[in-house]
Coordinates of N, CA and C and ligand atoms in Angstrom, one line a residue:
M1 N 104.3 74.9 97.4 CA 104.2 75.0 98.6 C 104.5 76.1 98.6
P2 N 104.4 76.9 99.5 CA 103.8 78.0 100.2 C 105.3 78.7 100.4
Y3 N 106.1 79.5 100.0 CA 107.1 80.7 101.0 C 106.8 81.5 101.9
S4 N 107.4 81.6 102.5 CA 107.1 83.1 104.1 C 108.1 83.9 103.7
L5 N 107.8 85.3 103.1 CA 108.8 86.2 102.8 C 108.7 87.4 104.0
S6 N 109.6 88.0 104.5 CA 109.2 88.5 105.5 C 110.0 89.6 104.5
V7 N 109.1 91.2 104.5 CA 109.4 92.4 103.2 C 108.5 93.5 104.4
N8 N 109.2 94.5 104.8 CA 109.0 95.3 105.3 C 108.6 94.9 106.7
G9 N 109.2 94.2 107.6 CA 109.0 94.1 108.7 C 107.6 93.0 108.6
Q10 N 106.5 92.2 107.7 CA 105.5 91.7 107.5 C 105.8 90.5 106.8
V11 N 105.8 89.1 107.1 CA 105.9 88.2 106.6 C 104.9 87.5 105.8
H12 N 105.1 87.6 104.6 CA 103.7 87.3 103.9 C 103.9 85.8 103.2
L13 N 103.6 84.8 103.5 CA 103.1 83.4 102.7 C 103.2 83.9 100.7
V14 N 103.8 83.8 100.3 CA 102.7 83.4 99.0 C 103.2 82.4 98.3
E15 N 102.6 82.3 97.3 CA 102.2 80.7 96.4 C 103.4 80.8 94.8
D16 N 103.6 82.2 94.7 CA 105.0 81.0 93.3 C 105.8 81.0 93.2
E17 N 106.3 80.4 91.8 CA 107.7 79.7 91.9 C 108.2 79.6 92.4
A18 N 109.0 79.1 92.5 CA 110.7 79.3 93.2 C 111.5 80.3 92.6
Q19 N 111.6 80.1 91.2 CA 112.5 80.8 90.4 C 111.8 82.2 89.4
T20 N 110.8 82.6 90.5 CA 109.9 83.5 90.4 C 110.3 84.3 90.9
P21 N 111.3 85.7 90.1 CA 112.3 86.8 90.3 C 111.4 87.6 91.4
L22 N 112.3 88.0 92.0 CA 112.0 89.0 94.0 C 110.8 90.3 93.0
L23 N 111.1 90.4 92.3 CA 110.7 91.7 92.0 C 108.8 91.6 91.6
W24 N 108.7 90.9 90.9 CA 107.4 90.2 90.1 C 106.5 89.8 91.8
V25 N 107.2 88.9 92.6 CA 106.7 88.7 94.1 C 106.2 90.4 94.3
L26 N 107.5 90.6 94.8 CA 106.8 92.4 95.3 C 105.7 93.0 94.6
R27 N 106.1 93.3 93.3 CA 104.9 94.4 92.1 C 103.3 93.4 92.0
D28 N 103.9 91.5 91.5 CA 103.0 91.2 90.8 C 101.5 90.4 92.9
T29 N 102.4 90.4 92.9 CA 101.6 89.3 94.4 C 100.9 90.0 95.3
L30 N 102.0 91.3 96.0 CA 101.7 91.9 97.0 C 102.0 93.2 96.9
K31 N 101.9 93.5 95.5 CA 101.3 94.9 95.1 C 102.2 95.8 95.3
M32 N 102.9 96.0 95.8 CA 103.9 96.9 96.1 C 104.7 97.4 94.8
T33 N 104.2 98.9 94.2 CA 104.5 98.8 93.0 C 105.5 100.4 93.2
G34 N 106.0 100.2 94.7 CA 107.5 101.3 94.7 C 108.6 101.0 94.2
T35 N 109.2 99.1 93.5 CA 110.4 99.2 93.1 C 109.3 99.0 91.3
K36 N 110.4 98.8 90.6 CA 110.2 99.0 88.7 C 111.0 98.5 88.3
Y37 N 110.3 98.1 86.9 CA 111.0 96.9 85.9 C 111.9 98.6 85.0
G38 N 112.9 98.3 84.8 CA 113.4 99.1 83.7 C 113.7 98.2 82.8
C39 N 114.5 96.9 83.2 CA 115.6 96.2 82.2 C 115.5 94.9 82.7
G40 N 115.4 94.0 83.3 CA 114.8 92.7 83.5 C 115.7 92.5 83.7
V41 N 117.0 92.5 83.3 CA 118.5 92.0 82.9 C 119.8 91.7 84.5
G42 N 119.3 93.3 85.2 CA 120.5 92.9 86.2 C 121.0 94.8 85.8
Q43 N 120.3 95.7 84.9 CA 121.7 96.2 84.1 C 121.7 97.8 84.6
C44 N 120.2 97.6 85.5 CA 119.9 99.5 85.2 C 119.3 100.0 86.6
G45 N 119.5 99.2 87.6 CA 118.6 98.8 89.0 C 117.5 99.5 89.3
A46 N 117.2 99.8 88.7 CA 115.6 100.3 88.9 C 115.0 99.9 89.7
C47 N 115.2 98.1 89.9 CA 114.4 97.1 90.7 C 115.0 97.1 92.1
T48 N 115.6 97.5 92.6 CA 116.9 97.8 94.0 C 115.8 98.5 94.8
V49 N 116.3 96.7 95.5 CA 115.9 96.7 96.9 C 117.3 95.9 98.2
H50 N 116.3 96.1 99.2 CA 117.5 96.1 100.9 C 117.0 94.3 101.1
V51 N 118.1 93.4 100.5 CA 118.6 92.2 100.7 C 118.9 92.5 102.4
D52 N 118.7 92.1 103.5 CA 119.5 92.2 104.9 C 120.0 93.0 104.6
G53 N 119.6 94.0 104.2 CA 120.8 95.8 104.6 C 121.5 96.2 103.8
Q54 N 121.9 94.6 102.5 CA 122.6 94.8 101.2 C 121.5 95.9 99.5
P55 N 121.7 97.3 99.3 CA 121.0 97.2 97.9 C 120.8 96.0 96.4
T56 N 120.4 95.5 96.1 CA 120.0 94.0 95.7 C 118.9 94.7 93.9
R57 N 119.0 93.9 93.2 CA 118.9 93.9 91.5 C 117.5 92.8 91.9
S58 N 116.3 93.9 92.1 CA 115.4 92.3 92.5 C 114.9 91.7 91.5
C59 N 114.8 92.5 90.3 CA 115.2 91.8 88.6 C 115.7 90.2 89.0
S60 N 116.3 90.1 88.7 CA 117.7 88.6 88.9 C 118.1 88.0 89.7
L61 N 116.9 87.9 91.1 CA 117.0 87.7 92.3 C 115.9 86.3 92.7
P62 N 115.8 84.9 92.4 CA 114.6 84.1 92.8 C 114.1 84.0 93.8
L63 N 113.4 84.2 94.0 CA 111.4 84.0 95.3 C 113.2 82.9 96.5
I64 N 113.2 81.5 95.7 CA 113.4 80.6 97.2 C 114.8 81.3 97.5
A65 N 115.8 82.2 96.9 CA 117.6 83.0 97.4 C 116.9 83.7 98.3
V66 N 115.8 84.1 98.4 CA 115.8 84.9 99.7 C 114.4 84.9 100.9
A67 N 113.7 83.6 100.8 CA 112.9 83.6 101.1 C 113.2 83.4 102.9
E68 N 114.7 83.2 103.3 CA 115.2 83.4 104.6 C 115.3 85.1 104.8
S69 N 115.2 85.6 103.9 CA 116.3 87.2 103.8 C 115.0 88.2 105.4
E70 N 115.4 89.2 105.5 CA 114.6 90.3 105.5 C 114.8 91.6 104.4
I71 N 113.6 90.9 103.4 CA 113.7 92.0 102.6 C 112.9 94.1 102.8
T72 N 114.1 94.9 102.3 CA 113.1 96.3 102.0 C 113.0 97.6 101.1
T73 N 111.5 97.5 101.0 CA 111.7 98.2 99.6 C 110.8 99.7 99.9
I74 N 110.8 100.5 98.3 CA 111.5 101.9 99.1 C 110.0 101.9 99.7
E75 N 109.1 101.6 100.3 CA 107.7 101.9 100.7 C 107.9 101.1 102.0
G76 N 108.3 101.0 102.1 CA 109.5 100.2 104.2 C 110.5 101.9 104.4
M77 N 111.1 102.1 103.7 CA 112.1 103.0 104.1 C 112.0 104.0 105.1
S78 N 112.8 104.3 106.2 CA 112.9 104.4 107.3 C 114.3 105.4 108.0
G79 N 114.4 105.7 109.0 CA 115.5 105.9 110.0 C 116.2 107.5 108.8
A80 N 117.2 108.0 109.6 CA 117.7 108.8 109.7 C 118.4 109.4 108.5
E81 N 119.3 108.3 107.9 CA 119.7 108.4 106.8 C 118.1 108.1 105.2
T82 N 117.7 108.2 105.6 CA 116.2 107.3 104.3 C 115.7 109.3 104.8
R83 N 115.5 109.8 105.8 CA 114.6 111.4 105.5 C 116.0 111.8 104.7
A84 N 117.5 112.2 105.2 CA 117.9 113.2 105.1 C 118.3 113.0 103.8
V85 N 117.9 111.5 102.7 CA 117.4 111.5 101.2 C 116.5 111.8 100.8
Q86 N 115.4 111.7 101.5 CA 114.2 112.2 100.8 C 113.8 113.6 100.9
D87 N 114.9 114.3 101.9 CA 114.9 116.4 102.3 C 115.7 116.2 100.9
A88 N 117.0 115.8 100.5 CA 117.8 116.2 100.5 C 117.2 116.5 98.1
W89 N 116.6 115.2 98.2 CA 116.2 114.8 96.8 C 115.1 115.8 97.0
V90 N 114.5 117.1 97.3 CA 113.2 117.5 97.4 C 114.4 118.6 96.8
R91 N 114.6 119.2 97.8 CA 115.7 120.6 98.0 C 116.8 120.2 96.7
H92 N 116.6 119.2 96.0 CA 117.8 119.2 94.8 C 117.1 119.7 93.9
D93 N 115.8 119.4 93.8 CA 114.1 118.2 92.8 C 115.1 117.9 91.8
V94 N 115.1 116.2 92.3 CA 115.9 115.4 91.6 C 115.8 114.5 90.2
P95 N 113.7 113.8 90.9 CA 114.0 113.4 89.8 C 113.2 114.1 89.0
Q96 N 113.8 113.8 87.0 CA 112.8 114.4 86.0 C 110.9 112.9 86.2
C97 N 110.8 112.3 85.2 CA 110.1 111.4 85.0 C 110.0 111.3 85.8
G98 N 111.0 110.6 87.0 CA 110.9 109.0 88.0 C 110.9 108.2 88.7
F99 N 110.9 107.2 86.9 CA 110.9 105.9 87.1 C 112.2 105.7 88.0
C100 N 113.6 105.6 87.5 CA 115.0 104.9 88.0 C 114.5 105.9 90.2
Q101 N 114.1 106.3 90.9 CA 114.5 107.6 91.2 C 114.2 105.9 92.2
S102 N 112.7 105.1 92.6 CA 113.5 104.9 93.6 C 114.2 103.9 94.2
G103 N 114.8 103.2 92.8 CA 116.2 102.5 92.5 C 117.5 103.1 93.3
Q104 N 117.2 104.9 92.9 CA 118.4 105.4 93.6 C 118.7 105.8 94.1
I105 N 117.5 106.0 95.3 CA 117.0 106.4 96.9 C 117.5 104.9 97.5
M106 N 117.1 103.9 97.0 CA 117.8 102.9 97.8 C 119.2 102.6 97.8
S107 N 119.8 102.7 96.3 CA 120.9 103.3 96.4 C 121.6 103.9 97.2
A108 N 121.5 104.9 97.3 CA 121.9 105.7 98.2 C 121.9 106.1 99.7
V109 N 120.7 105.5 100.2 CA 120.3 105.3 101.1 C 121.6 103.9 102.1
A110 N 121.0 103.5 101.5 CA 122.5 101.9 101.6 C 124.1 102.3 101.8
L111 N 124.3 103.3 100.9 CA 125.5 104.1 101.0 C 125.5 104.5 102.3
L112 N 124.8 105.9 102.7 CA 124.8 106.1 103.6 C 124.9 105.9 105.1
R113 N 124.2 105.0 104.0 CA 124.8 103.8 105.6 C 125.4 103.4 106.2
A114 N 126.4 103.0 105.1 CA 127.6 102.5 105.0 C 128.6 103.1 105.2
N115 N 128.2 104.4 104.5 CA 129.5 105.9 104.8 C 128.7 106.6 105.0
P116 N 128.3 107.9 106.0 CA 128.2 108.7 106.3 C 128.5 109.8 105.5
A117 N 130.2 109.5 105.5 CA 130.0 110.7 104.3 C 131.5 110.2 103.4
P118 N 131.1 110.1 102.4 CA 131.7 109.8 101.7 C 132.4 110.9 100.4
D119 N 133.1 110.2 99.6 CA 133.1 112.2 99.3 C 132.8 111.2 97.3
D120 N 133.0 112.0 96.3 CA 132.8 112.0 94.7 C 132.4 110.9 94.1
R121 N 134.5 109.8 93.9 CA 134.3 109.2 94.1 C 133.0 107.7 94.6
D122 N 133.5 108.5 95.3 CA 132.2 106.5 97.1 C 130.9 107.0 95.8
I123 N 130.8 108.5 96.2 CA 129.4 108.3 95.0 C 128.9 107.9 94.3
D124 N 130.2 107.5 93.0 CA 130.1 107.4 91.4 C 130.5 105.7 91.8
T125 N 131.4 105.8 92.5 CA 131.5 103.6 92.2 C 129.7 103.3 93.3
S126 N 129.2 103.8 94.6 CA 128.2 102.8 94.9 C 126.8 103.1 94.0
M127 N 126.6 104.9 93.2 CA 125.1 104.7 92.8 C 126.1 104.1 91.2
S128 N 127.0 103.7 90.5 CA 127.2 103.2 89.3 C 126.0 102.7 88.6
G129 N 125.7 101.6 89.9 CA 124.9 100.5 89.3 C 123.2 100.9 88.7
N130 N 122.6 102.3 88.6 CA 121.6 102.9 88.9 C 122.0 103.8 87.3
I131 N 120.7 103.1 86.6 CA 121.2 104.3 85.9 C 120.3 104.9 85.6
C132 N 119.9 106.7 85.5 CA 119.0 107.8 85.0 C 118.8 108.1 83.0
R133 N 117.7 106.9 82.6 CA 117.6 107.9 81.7 C 117.3 109.3 81.2
C134 N 117.2 109.9 81.6 CA 116.9 111.6 81.7 C 118.3 112.2 82.1
G135 N 119.7 111.8 82.4 CA 120.1 111.9 83.1 C 120.4 112.9 84.5
T136 N 119.0 113.4 85.6 CA 119.7 114.0 86.5 C 121.0 113.4 87.6
Y137 N 122.2 112.6 86.7 CA 123.2 112.1 88.0 C 123.2 113.2 88.7
N138 N 124.2 114.3 88.1 CA 124.3 115.3 89.0 C 123.9 116.0 90.3
R139 N 122.7 116.2 90.3 CA 121.5 116.2 90.5 C 121.7 115.0 92.1
I140 N 121.8 114.2 91.8 CA 121.6 112.8 92.3 C 122.2 112.8 93.0
R141 N 124.5 113.2 93.0 CA 125.0 113.7 93.4 C 125.1 114.7 94.3
A142 N 124.8 116.1 93.9 CA 124.8 116.5 95.3 C 124.1 116.7 96.0
A143 N 122.3 115.9 95.7 CA 121.7 115.8 97.0 C 122.2 114.5 97.6
I144 N 123.0 113.6 97.2 CA 124.1 113.0 98.4 C 124.8 113.7 99.4
R145 N 125.7 114.0 98.8 CA 126.5 115.2 99.7 C 125.8 116.5 100.6
D146 N 124.6 116.8 100.0 CA 124.0 116.8 100.9 C 123.7 116.6 102.0
A147 N 122.5 115.3 101.8 CA 122.1 113.9 102.9 C 123.2 114.5 103.7
A148 N 124.7 113.6 102.9 CA 125.6 113.6 104.2 C 125.7 114.5 104.9
Q149 N 125.4 116.1 104.4 CA 126.1 116.7 105.6 C 125.1 117.0 106.8
S150 N 123.6 116.7 106.4 CA 122.4 117.4 106.9 C 122.4 115.8 108.5
L151 N 122.9 114.9 107.8 CA 123.2 113.5 109.0 C 123.7 114.3 110.8
P152 N 123.0 113.6 111.5 CA 123.5 114.1 112.8 C 124.8 113.6 112.8
Ligands
LIG201 S1 115.3 96.1 86.3 FE1 116.6 94.9 87.4 S2 118.4 95.6 87.5 FE2 116.8 96.9 85.2
LIG202 S1 114.1 110.4 86.0 FE1 113.6 109.7 84.5 S2 114.8 107.6 84.2 FE2 115.7 109.0 86.1

């Protein structure tokens, strides 16, 4: 039985198994490869998407659990917080290899939507699930502070 999946405002009928992780539905079936596979066990945050607005790890989320949800991937991000984060990421030259960065941006935007003026503790708490093997943490923190200040 196909599942109806709403991704970035568009409904897709997908034929994957009920237990297929959302990450693989996005990457392999829908060819949205902006969401990355890091660990596959919910530990690194590379696979973060928004499910009904909440940052969520798509590698550990079966398709059947999200069939009624609105999913947003890095390809579908928009709005003031997204623009503020993108601009700050460029100003601070945040990425190194870039592999973790779509997950980092998904978490950063979710943080600013929930809390437009986060302090360092808020930032560290919200971003603690996103691992960066290149160690860009200081630039990420600075960019989020900068993005927050640039919000209207
Ligand atoms: S790939 Fe999902 S948390 Fe690492
Ligand atoms: S920029 Fe390389 S893993 Fe984060």
